[in-house]
PDB file of C-alpha atoms in Angstrom:
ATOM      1  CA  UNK A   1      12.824  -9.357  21.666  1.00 55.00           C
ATOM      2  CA  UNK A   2      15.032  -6.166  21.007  1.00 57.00           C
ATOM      3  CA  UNK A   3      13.046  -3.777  18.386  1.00 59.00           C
ATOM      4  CA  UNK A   4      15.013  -0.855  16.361  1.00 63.00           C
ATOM      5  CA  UNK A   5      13.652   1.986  15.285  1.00 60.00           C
ATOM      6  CA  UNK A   6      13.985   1.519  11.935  1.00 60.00           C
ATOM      7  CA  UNK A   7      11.742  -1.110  11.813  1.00 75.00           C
ATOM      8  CA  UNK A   8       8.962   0.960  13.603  1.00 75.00           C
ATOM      9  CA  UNK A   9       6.688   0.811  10.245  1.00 80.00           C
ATOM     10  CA  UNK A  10       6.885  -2.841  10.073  1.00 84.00           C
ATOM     11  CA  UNK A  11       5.724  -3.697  13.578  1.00 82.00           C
ATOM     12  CA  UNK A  12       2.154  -1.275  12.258  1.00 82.00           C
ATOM     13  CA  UNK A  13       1.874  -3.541   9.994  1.00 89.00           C
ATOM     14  CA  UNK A  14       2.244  -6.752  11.735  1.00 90.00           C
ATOM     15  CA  UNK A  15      -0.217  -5.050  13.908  1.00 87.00           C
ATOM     16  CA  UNK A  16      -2.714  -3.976  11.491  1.00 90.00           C
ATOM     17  CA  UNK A  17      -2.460  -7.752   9.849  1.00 94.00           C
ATOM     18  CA  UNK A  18      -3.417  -9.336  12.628  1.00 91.00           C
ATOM     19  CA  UNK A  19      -6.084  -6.540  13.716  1.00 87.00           C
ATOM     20  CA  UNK A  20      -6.573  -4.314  10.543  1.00 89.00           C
ATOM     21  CA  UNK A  21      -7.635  -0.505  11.955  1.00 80.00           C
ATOM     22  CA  UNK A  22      -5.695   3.200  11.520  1.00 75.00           C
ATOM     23  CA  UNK A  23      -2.905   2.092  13.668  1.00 71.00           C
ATOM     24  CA  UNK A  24      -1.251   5.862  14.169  1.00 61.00           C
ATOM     25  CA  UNK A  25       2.538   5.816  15.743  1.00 54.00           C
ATOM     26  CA  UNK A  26       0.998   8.807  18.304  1.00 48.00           C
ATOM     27  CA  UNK A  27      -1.443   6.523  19.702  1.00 45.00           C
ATOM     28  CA  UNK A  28       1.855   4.049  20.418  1.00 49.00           C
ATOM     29  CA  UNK A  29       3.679   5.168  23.060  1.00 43.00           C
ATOM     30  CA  UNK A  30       5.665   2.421  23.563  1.00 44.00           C
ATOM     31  CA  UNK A  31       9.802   2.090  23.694  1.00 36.00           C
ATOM     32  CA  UNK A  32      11.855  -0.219  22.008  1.00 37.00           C
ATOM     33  CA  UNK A  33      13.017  -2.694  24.433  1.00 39.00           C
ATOM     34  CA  UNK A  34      12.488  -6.081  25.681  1.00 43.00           C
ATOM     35  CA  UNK A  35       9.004  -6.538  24.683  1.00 46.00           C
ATOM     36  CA  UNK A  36       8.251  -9.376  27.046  1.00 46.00           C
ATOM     37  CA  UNK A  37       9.502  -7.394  29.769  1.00 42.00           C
ATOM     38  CA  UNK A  38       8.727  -4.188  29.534  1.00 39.00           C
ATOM     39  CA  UNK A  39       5.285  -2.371  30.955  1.00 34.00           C
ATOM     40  CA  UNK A  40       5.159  -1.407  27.097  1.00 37.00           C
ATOM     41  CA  UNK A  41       2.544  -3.768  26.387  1.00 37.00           C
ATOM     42  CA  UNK A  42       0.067  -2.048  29.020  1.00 36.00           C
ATOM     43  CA  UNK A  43      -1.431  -0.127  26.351  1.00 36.00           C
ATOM     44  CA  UNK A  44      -2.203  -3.224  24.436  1.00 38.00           C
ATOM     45  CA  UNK A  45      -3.994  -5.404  27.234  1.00 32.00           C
ATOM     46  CA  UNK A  46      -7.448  -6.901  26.676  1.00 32.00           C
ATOM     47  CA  UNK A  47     -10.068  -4.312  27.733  1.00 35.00           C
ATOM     48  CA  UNK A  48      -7.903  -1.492  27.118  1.00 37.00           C
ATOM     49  CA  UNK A  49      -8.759   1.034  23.875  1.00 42.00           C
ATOM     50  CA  UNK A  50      -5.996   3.663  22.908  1.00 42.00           C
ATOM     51  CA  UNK A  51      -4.508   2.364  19.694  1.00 43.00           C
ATOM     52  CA  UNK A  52      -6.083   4.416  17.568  1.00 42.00           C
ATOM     53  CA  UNK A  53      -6.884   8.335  18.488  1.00 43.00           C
ATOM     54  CA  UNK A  54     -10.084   8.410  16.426  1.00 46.00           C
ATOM     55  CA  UNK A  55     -12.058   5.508  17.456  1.00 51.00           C
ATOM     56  CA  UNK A  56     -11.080   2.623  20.506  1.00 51.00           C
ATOM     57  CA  UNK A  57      -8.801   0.030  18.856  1.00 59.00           C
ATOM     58  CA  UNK A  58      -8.274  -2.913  21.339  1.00 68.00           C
ATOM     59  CA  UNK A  59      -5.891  -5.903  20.727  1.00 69.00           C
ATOM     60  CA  UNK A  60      -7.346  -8.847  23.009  1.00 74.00           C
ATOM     61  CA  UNK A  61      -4.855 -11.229  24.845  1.00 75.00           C
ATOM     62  CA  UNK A  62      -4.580 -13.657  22.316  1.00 81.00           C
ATOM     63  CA  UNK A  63      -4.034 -11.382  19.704  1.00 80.00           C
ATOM     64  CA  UNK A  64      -1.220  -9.648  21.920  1.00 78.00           C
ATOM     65  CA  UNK A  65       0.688 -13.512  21.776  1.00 82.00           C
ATOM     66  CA  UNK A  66       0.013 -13.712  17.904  1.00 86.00           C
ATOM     67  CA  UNK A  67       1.737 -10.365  17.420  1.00 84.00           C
ATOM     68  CA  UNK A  68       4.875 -11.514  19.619  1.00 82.00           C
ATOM     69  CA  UNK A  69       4.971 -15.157  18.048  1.00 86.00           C
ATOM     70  CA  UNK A  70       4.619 -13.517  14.445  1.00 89.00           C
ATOM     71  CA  UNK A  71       7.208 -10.343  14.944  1.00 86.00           C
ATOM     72  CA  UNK A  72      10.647 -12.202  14.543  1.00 86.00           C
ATOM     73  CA  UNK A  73       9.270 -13.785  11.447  1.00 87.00           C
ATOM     74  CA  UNK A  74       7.780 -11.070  10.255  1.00 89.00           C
ATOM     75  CA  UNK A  75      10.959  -8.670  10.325  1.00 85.00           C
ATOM     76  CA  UNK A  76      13.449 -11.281   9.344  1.00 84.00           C
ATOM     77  CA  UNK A  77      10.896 -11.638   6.221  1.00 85.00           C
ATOM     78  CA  UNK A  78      10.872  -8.526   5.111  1.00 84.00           C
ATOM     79  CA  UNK A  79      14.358  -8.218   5.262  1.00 78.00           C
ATOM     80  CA  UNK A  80      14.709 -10.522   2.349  1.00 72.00           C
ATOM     81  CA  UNK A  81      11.183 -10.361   0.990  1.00 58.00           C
ATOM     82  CA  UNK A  82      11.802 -13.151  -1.623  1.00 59.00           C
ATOM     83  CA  UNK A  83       7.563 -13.294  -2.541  1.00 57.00           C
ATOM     84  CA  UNK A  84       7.888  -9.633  -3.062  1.00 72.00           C
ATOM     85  CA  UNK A  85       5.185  -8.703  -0.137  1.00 87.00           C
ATOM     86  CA  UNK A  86       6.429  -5.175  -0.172  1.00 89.00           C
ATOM     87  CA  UNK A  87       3.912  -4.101  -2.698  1.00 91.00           C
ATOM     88  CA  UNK A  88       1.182  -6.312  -1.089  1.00 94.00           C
ATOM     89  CA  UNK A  89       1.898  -4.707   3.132  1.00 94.00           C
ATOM     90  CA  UNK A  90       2.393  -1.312   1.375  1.00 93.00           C
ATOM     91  CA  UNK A  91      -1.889  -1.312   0.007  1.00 96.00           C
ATOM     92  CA  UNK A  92      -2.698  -3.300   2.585  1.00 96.00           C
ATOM     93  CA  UNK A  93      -1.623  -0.142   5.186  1.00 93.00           C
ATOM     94  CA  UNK A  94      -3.023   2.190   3.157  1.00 94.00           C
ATOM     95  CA  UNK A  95      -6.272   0.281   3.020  1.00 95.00           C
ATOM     96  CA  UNK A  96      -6.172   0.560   6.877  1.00 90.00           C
ATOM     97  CA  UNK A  97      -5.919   4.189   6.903  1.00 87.00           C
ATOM     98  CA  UNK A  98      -8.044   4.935   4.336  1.00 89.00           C
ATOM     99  CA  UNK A  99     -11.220   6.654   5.439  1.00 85.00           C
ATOM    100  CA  UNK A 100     -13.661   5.996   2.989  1.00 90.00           C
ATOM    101  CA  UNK A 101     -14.760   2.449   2.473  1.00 92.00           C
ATOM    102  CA  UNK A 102     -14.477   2.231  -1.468  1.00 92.00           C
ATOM    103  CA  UNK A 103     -10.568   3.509  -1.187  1.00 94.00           C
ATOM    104  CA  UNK A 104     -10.287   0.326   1.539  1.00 95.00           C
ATOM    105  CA  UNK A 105     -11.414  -2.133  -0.766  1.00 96.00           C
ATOM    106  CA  UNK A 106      -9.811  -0.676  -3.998  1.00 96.00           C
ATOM    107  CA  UNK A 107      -6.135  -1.169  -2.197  1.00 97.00           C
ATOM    108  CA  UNK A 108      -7.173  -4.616   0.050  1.00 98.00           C
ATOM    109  CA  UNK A 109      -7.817  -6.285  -3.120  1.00 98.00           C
ATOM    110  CA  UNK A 110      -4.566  -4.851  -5.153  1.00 97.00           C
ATOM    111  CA  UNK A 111      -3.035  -5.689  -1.646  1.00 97.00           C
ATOM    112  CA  UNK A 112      -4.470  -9.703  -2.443  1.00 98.00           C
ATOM    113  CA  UNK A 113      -3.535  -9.072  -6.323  1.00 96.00           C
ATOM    114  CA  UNK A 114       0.019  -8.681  -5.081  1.00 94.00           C
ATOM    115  CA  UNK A 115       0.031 -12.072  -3.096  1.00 94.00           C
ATOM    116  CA  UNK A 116      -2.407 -13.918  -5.333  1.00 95.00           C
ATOM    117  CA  UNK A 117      -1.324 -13.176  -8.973  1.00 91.00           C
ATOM    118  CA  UNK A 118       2.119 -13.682  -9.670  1.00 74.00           C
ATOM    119  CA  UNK A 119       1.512 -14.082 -13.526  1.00 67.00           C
ATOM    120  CA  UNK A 120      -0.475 -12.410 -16.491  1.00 67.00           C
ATOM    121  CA  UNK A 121      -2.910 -14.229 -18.690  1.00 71.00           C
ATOM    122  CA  UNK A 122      -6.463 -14.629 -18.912  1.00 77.00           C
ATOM    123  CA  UNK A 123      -9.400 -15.629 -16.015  1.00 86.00           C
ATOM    124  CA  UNK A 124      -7.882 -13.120 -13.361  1.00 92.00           C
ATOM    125  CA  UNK A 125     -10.899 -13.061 -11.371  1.00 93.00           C
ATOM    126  CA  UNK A 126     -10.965 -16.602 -11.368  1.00 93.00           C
ATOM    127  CA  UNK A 127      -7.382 -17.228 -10.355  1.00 93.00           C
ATOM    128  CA  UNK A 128      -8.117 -14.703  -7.224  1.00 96.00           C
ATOM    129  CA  UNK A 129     -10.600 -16.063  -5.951  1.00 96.00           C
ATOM    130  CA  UNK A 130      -9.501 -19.572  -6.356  1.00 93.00           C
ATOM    131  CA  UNK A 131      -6.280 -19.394  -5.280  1.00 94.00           C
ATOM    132  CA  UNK A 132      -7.700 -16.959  -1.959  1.00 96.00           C
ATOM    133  CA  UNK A 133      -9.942 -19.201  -1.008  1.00 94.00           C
ATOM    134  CA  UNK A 134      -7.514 -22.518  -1.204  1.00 91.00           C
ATOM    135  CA  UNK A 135      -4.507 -20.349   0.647  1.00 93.00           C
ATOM    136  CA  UNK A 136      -6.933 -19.300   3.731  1.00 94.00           C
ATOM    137  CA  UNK A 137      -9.778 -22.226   3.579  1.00 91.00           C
ATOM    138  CA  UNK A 138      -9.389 -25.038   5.877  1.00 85.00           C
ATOM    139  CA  UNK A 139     -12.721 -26.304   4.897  1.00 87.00           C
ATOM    140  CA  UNK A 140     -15.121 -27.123   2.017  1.00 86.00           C
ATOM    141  CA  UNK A 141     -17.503 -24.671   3.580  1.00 90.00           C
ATOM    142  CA  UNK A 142     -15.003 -22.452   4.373  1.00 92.00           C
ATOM    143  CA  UNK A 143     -12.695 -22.414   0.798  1.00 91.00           C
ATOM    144  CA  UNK A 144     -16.796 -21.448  -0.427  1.00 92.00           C
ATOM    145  CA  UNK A 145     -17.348 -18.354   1.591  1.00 95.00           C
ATOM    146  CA  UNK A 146     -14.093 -17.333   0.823  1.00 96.00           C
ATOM    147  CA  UNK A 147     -14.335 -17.585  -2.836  1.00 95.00           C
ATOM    148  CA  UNK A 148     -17.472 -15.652  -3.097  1.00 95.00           C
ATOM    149  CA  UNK A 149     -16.414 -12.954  -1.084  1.00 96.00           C
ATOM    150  CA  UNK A 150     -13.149 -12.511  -3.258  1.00 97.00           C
ATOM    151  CA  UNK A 151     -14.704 -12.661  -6.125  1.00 95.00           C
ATOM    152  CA  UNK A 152     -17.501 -10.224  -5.404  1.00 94.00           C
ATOM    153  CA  UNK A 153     -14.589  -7.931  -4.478  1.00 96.00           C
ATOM    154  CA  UNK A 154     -12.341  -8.144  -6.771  1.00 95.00           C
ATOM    155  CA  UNK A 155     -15.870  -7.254  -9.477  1.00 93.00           C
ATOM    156  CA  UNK A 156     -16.800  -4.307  -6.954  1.00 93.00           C
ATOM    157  CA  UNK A 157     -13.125  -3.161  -7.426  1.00 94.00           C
ATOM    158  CA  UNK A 158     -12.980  -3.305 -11.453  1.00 90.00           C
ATOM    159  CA  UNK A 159     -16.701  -1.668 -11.198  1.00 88.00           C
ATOM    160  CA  UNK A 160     -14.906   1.391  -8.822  1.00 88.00           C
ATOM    161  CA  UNK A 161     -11.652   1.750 -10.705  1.00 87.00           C
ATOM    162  CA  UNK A 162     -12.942   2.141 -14.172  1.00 82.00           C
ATOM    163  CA  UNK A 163     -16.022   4.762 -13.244  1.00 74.00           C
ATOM    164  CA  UNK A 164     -19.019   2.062 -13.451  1.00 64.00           C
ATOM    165  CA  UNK A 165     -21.719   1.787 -11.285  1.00 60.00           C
ATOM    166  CA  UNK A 166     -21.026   1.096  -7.432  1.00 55.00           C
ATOM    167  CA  UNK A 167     -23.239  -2.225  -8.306  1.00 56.00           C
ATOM    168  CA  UNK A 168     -22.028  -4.971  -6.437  1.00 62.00           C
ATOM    169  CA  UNK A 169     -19.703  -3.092  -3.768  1.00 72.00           C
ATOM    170  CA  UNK A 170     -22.969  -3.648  -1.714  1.00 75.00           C
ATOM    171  CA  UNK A 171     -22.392  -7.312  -1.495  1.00 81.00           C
ATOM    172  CA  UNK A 172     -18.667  -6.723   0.012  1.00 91.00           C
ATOM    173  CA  UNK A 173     -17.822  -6.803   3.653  1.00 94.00           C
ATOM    174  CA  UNK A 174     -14.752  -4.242   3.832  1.00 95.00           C
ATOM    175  CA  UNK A 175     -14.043  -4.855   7.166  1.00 94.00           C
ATOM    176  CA  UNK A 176     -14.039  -8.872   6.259  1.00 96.00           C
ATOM    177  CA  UNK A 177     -12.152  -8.208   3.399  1.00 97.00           C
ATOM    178  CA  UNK A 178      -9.534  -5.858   5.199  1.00 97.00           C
ATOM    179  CA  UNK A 179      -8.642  -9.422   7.324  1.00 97.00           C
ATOM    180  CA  UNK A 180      -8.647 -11.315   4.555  1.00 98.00           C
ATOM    181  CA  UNK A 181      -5.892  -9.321   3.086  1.00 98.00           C
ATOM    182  CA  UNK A 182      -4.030  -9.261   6.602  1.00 97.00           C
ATOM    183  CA  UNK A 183      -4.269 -13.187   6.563  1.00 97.00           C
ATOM    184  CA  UNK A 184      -3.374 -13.757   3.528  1.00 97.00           C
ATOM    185  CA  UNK A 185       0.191 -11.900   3.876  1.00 96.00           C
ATOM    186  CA  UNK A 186       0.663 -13.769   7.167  1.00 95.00           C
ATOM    187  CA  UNK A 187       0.458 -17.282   5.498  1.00 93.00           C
ATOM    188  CA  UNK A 188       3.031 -16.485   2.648  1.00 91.00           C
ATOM    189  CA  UNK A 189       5.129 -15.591   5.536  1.00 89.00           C
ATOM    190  CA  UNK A 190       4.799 -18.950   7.102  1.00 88.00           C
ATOM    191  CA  UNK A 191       4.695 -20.892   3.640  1.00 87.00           C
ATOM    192  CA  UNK A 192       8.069 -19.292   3.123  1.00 81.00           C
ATOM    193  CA  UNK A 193       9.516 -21.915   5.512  1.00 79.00           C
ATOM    194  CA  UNK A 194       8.680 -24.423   3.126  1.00 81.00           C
ATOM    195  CA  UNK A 195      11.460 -23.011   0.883  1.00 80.00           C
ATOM    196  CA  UNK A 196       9.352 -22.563  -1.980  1.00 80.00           C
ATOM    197  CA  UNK A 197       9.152 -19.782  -4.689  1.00 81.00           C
ATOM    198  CA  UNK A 198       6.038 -17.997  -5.007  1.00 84.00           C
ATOM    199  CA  UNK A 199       5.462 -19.744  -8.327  1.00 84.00           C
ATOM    200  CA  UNK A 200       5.157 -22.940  -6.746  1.00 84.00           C
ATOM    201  CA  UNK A 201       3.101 -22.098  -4.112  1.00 86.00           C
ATOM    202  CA  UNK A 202       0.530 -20.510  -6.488  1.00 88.00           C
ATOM    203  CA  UNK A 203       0.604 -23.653  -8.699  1.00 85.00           C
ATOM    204  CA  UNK A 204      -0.140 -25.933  -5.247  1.00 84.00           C
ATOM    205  CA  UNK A 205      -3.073 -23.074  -5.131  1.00 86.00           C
ATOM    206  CA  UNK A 206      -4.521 -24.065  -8.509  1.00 84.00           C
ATOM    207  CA  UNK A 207      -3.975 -27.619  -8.339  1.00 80.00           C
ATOM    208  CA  UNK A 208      -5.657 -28.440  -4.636  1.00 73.00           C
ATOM    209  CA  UNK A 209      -7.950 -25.042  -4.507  1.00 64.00           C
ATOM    210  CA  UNK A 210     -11.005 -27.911  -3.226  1.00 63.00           C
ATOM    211  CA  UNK A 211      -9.517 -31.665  -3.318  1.00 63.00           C
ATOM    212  CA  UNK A 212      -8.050 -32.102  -0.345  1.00 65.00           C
ATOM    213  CA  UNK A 213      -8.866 -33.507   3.228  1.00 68.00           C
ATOM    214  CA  UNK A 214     -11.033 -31.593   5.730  1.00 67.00           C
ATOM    215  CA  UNK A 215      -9.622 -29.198   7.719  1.00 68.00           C
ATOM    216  CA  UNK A 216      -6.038 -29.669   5.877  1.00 70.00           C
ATOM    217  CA  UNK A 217      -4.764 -26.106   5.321  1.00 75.00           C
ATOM    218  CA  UNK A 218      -2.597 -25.583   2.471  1.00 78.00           C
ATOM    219  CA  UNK A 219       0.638 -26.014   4.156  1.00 78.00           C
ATOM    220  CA  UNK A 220      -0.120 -29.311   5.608  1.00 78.00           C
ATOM    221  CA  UNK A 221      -0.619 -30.028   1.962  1.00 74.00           C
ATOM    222  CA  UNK A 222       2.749 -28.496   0.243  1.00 76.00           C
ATOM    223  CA  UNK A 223       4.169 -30.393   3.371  1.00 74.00           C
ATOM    224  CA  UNK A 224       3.257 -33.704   2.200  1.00 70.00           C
ATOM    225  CA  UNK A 225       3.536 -33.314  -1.393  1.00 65.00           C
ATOM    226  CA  UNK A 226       7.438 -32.252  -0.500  1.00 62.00           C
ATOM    227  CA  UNK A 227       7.489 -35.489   1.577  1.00 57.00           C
ATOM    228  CA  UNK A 228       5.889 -37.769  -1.198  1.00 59.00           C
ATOM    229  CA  UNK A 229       8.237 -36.178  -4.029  1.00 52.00           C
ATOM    230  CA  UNK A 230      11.912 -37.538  -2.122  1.00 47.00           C
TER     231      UNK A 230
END
């Protein structure tokens, strides 16, 4: 697939969504061409460091495929940006080249604030976590882990932002939580084939957050409530 120029900052941040790290465009020396062709994608070859100039960044082989499956969705999306991700990929970059770790999850979870809450009102935290762990939870187990992690973020972050003790930023994986973020703007981006508005996504979010069958992620879900509503 042909890449311009101009859309140089967006294929960072496909990058750093599906492998969140200080992405720098001098450690990416690659031209714009056919990128299934071209020797371009040397630098990006499992076993091979040199994304990043301050520490080794490696993309493995599978993530190399994600990046080209996701790219032509990913610029064609943010070329309309109907959910309004702009706000959500812009924190979400700046969490990834932030360099100290309570700036990183101060803009990851304002990055997941952007995707999550689309509406004001009361039980924020709640609503975060909830509707985190039902968008990126396959599983019981997993839709658990998930909600405990947001939610002891998104407390660490209030505790940062308004000058309180550090407190429970100890219980929060950044790194974890710096994929978390990059997942969660990735699945919009495929939910937005369903032809849904945000609002109604979040809504499917609140109303199936746990009942639902094992291993059904939440667009195998919207997918057959579409089906059963004709």
């Amino acid at each position: 697939m042909s890449v311009d120029r101009t859309q140089h900052d967006l294929v960072m941040s496909l990058m750093r969504c599906i492998n969140p790290g200080p992405i720098f465009y001098r450690a990416v020396s690659f031209n714009f061409g056919d990128w299934n062709k071209d020797s371009s994608w040397d630098f990006m070859t499992s076993g091979h460091p040199g994304l990043n100039c301050i520490t080794p960044h490696k993309f493995s082989k599978q993530e190399i495929e994600v990046v080209k499956k996701y790219l032509p969705r990913f610029l064609k999306y943010f070329s309309d940006d109907k959910f309004k991700l702009r706000i959500a990929l812009s924190r979400f970059d700046k969490g990834c080249l932030d360099q100290e770790q309570e700036d990183k999850l101060i803009d990851y979870v304002i990055s997941l604030e952007s995707v999550l809450i689309g509406d004001s009102g009361t039980d924020l935290k709640l609503r975060f976590s909830l509707r985190g762990a039902s968008l990126l939870g396959n599983t019981q187990d997993e839709r658990s882990e998930l909600f405990t992690r947001l939610a002891n973020a998104y407390e660490a972050r209030n505790h940062l932002v308004h000058g309180s003790s550090k407190g429970d930023f100890t219980k929060v994986d950044v790194e974890t939580l710096s994929h978390i973020a990059g997942r969660a703007i990735l699945k919009m981006i495929d939910l937005s084939n369903l032809n849904l508005k945000k609002e109604q996504i979040l809504k499917a979010l609140d109303r199936f957050p746990f009942s639902r069958k094992e291993n059904e992620g939440i667009d195998e879900v919207l997918a057959r409530t579409l089906t059963n509503s004709k």
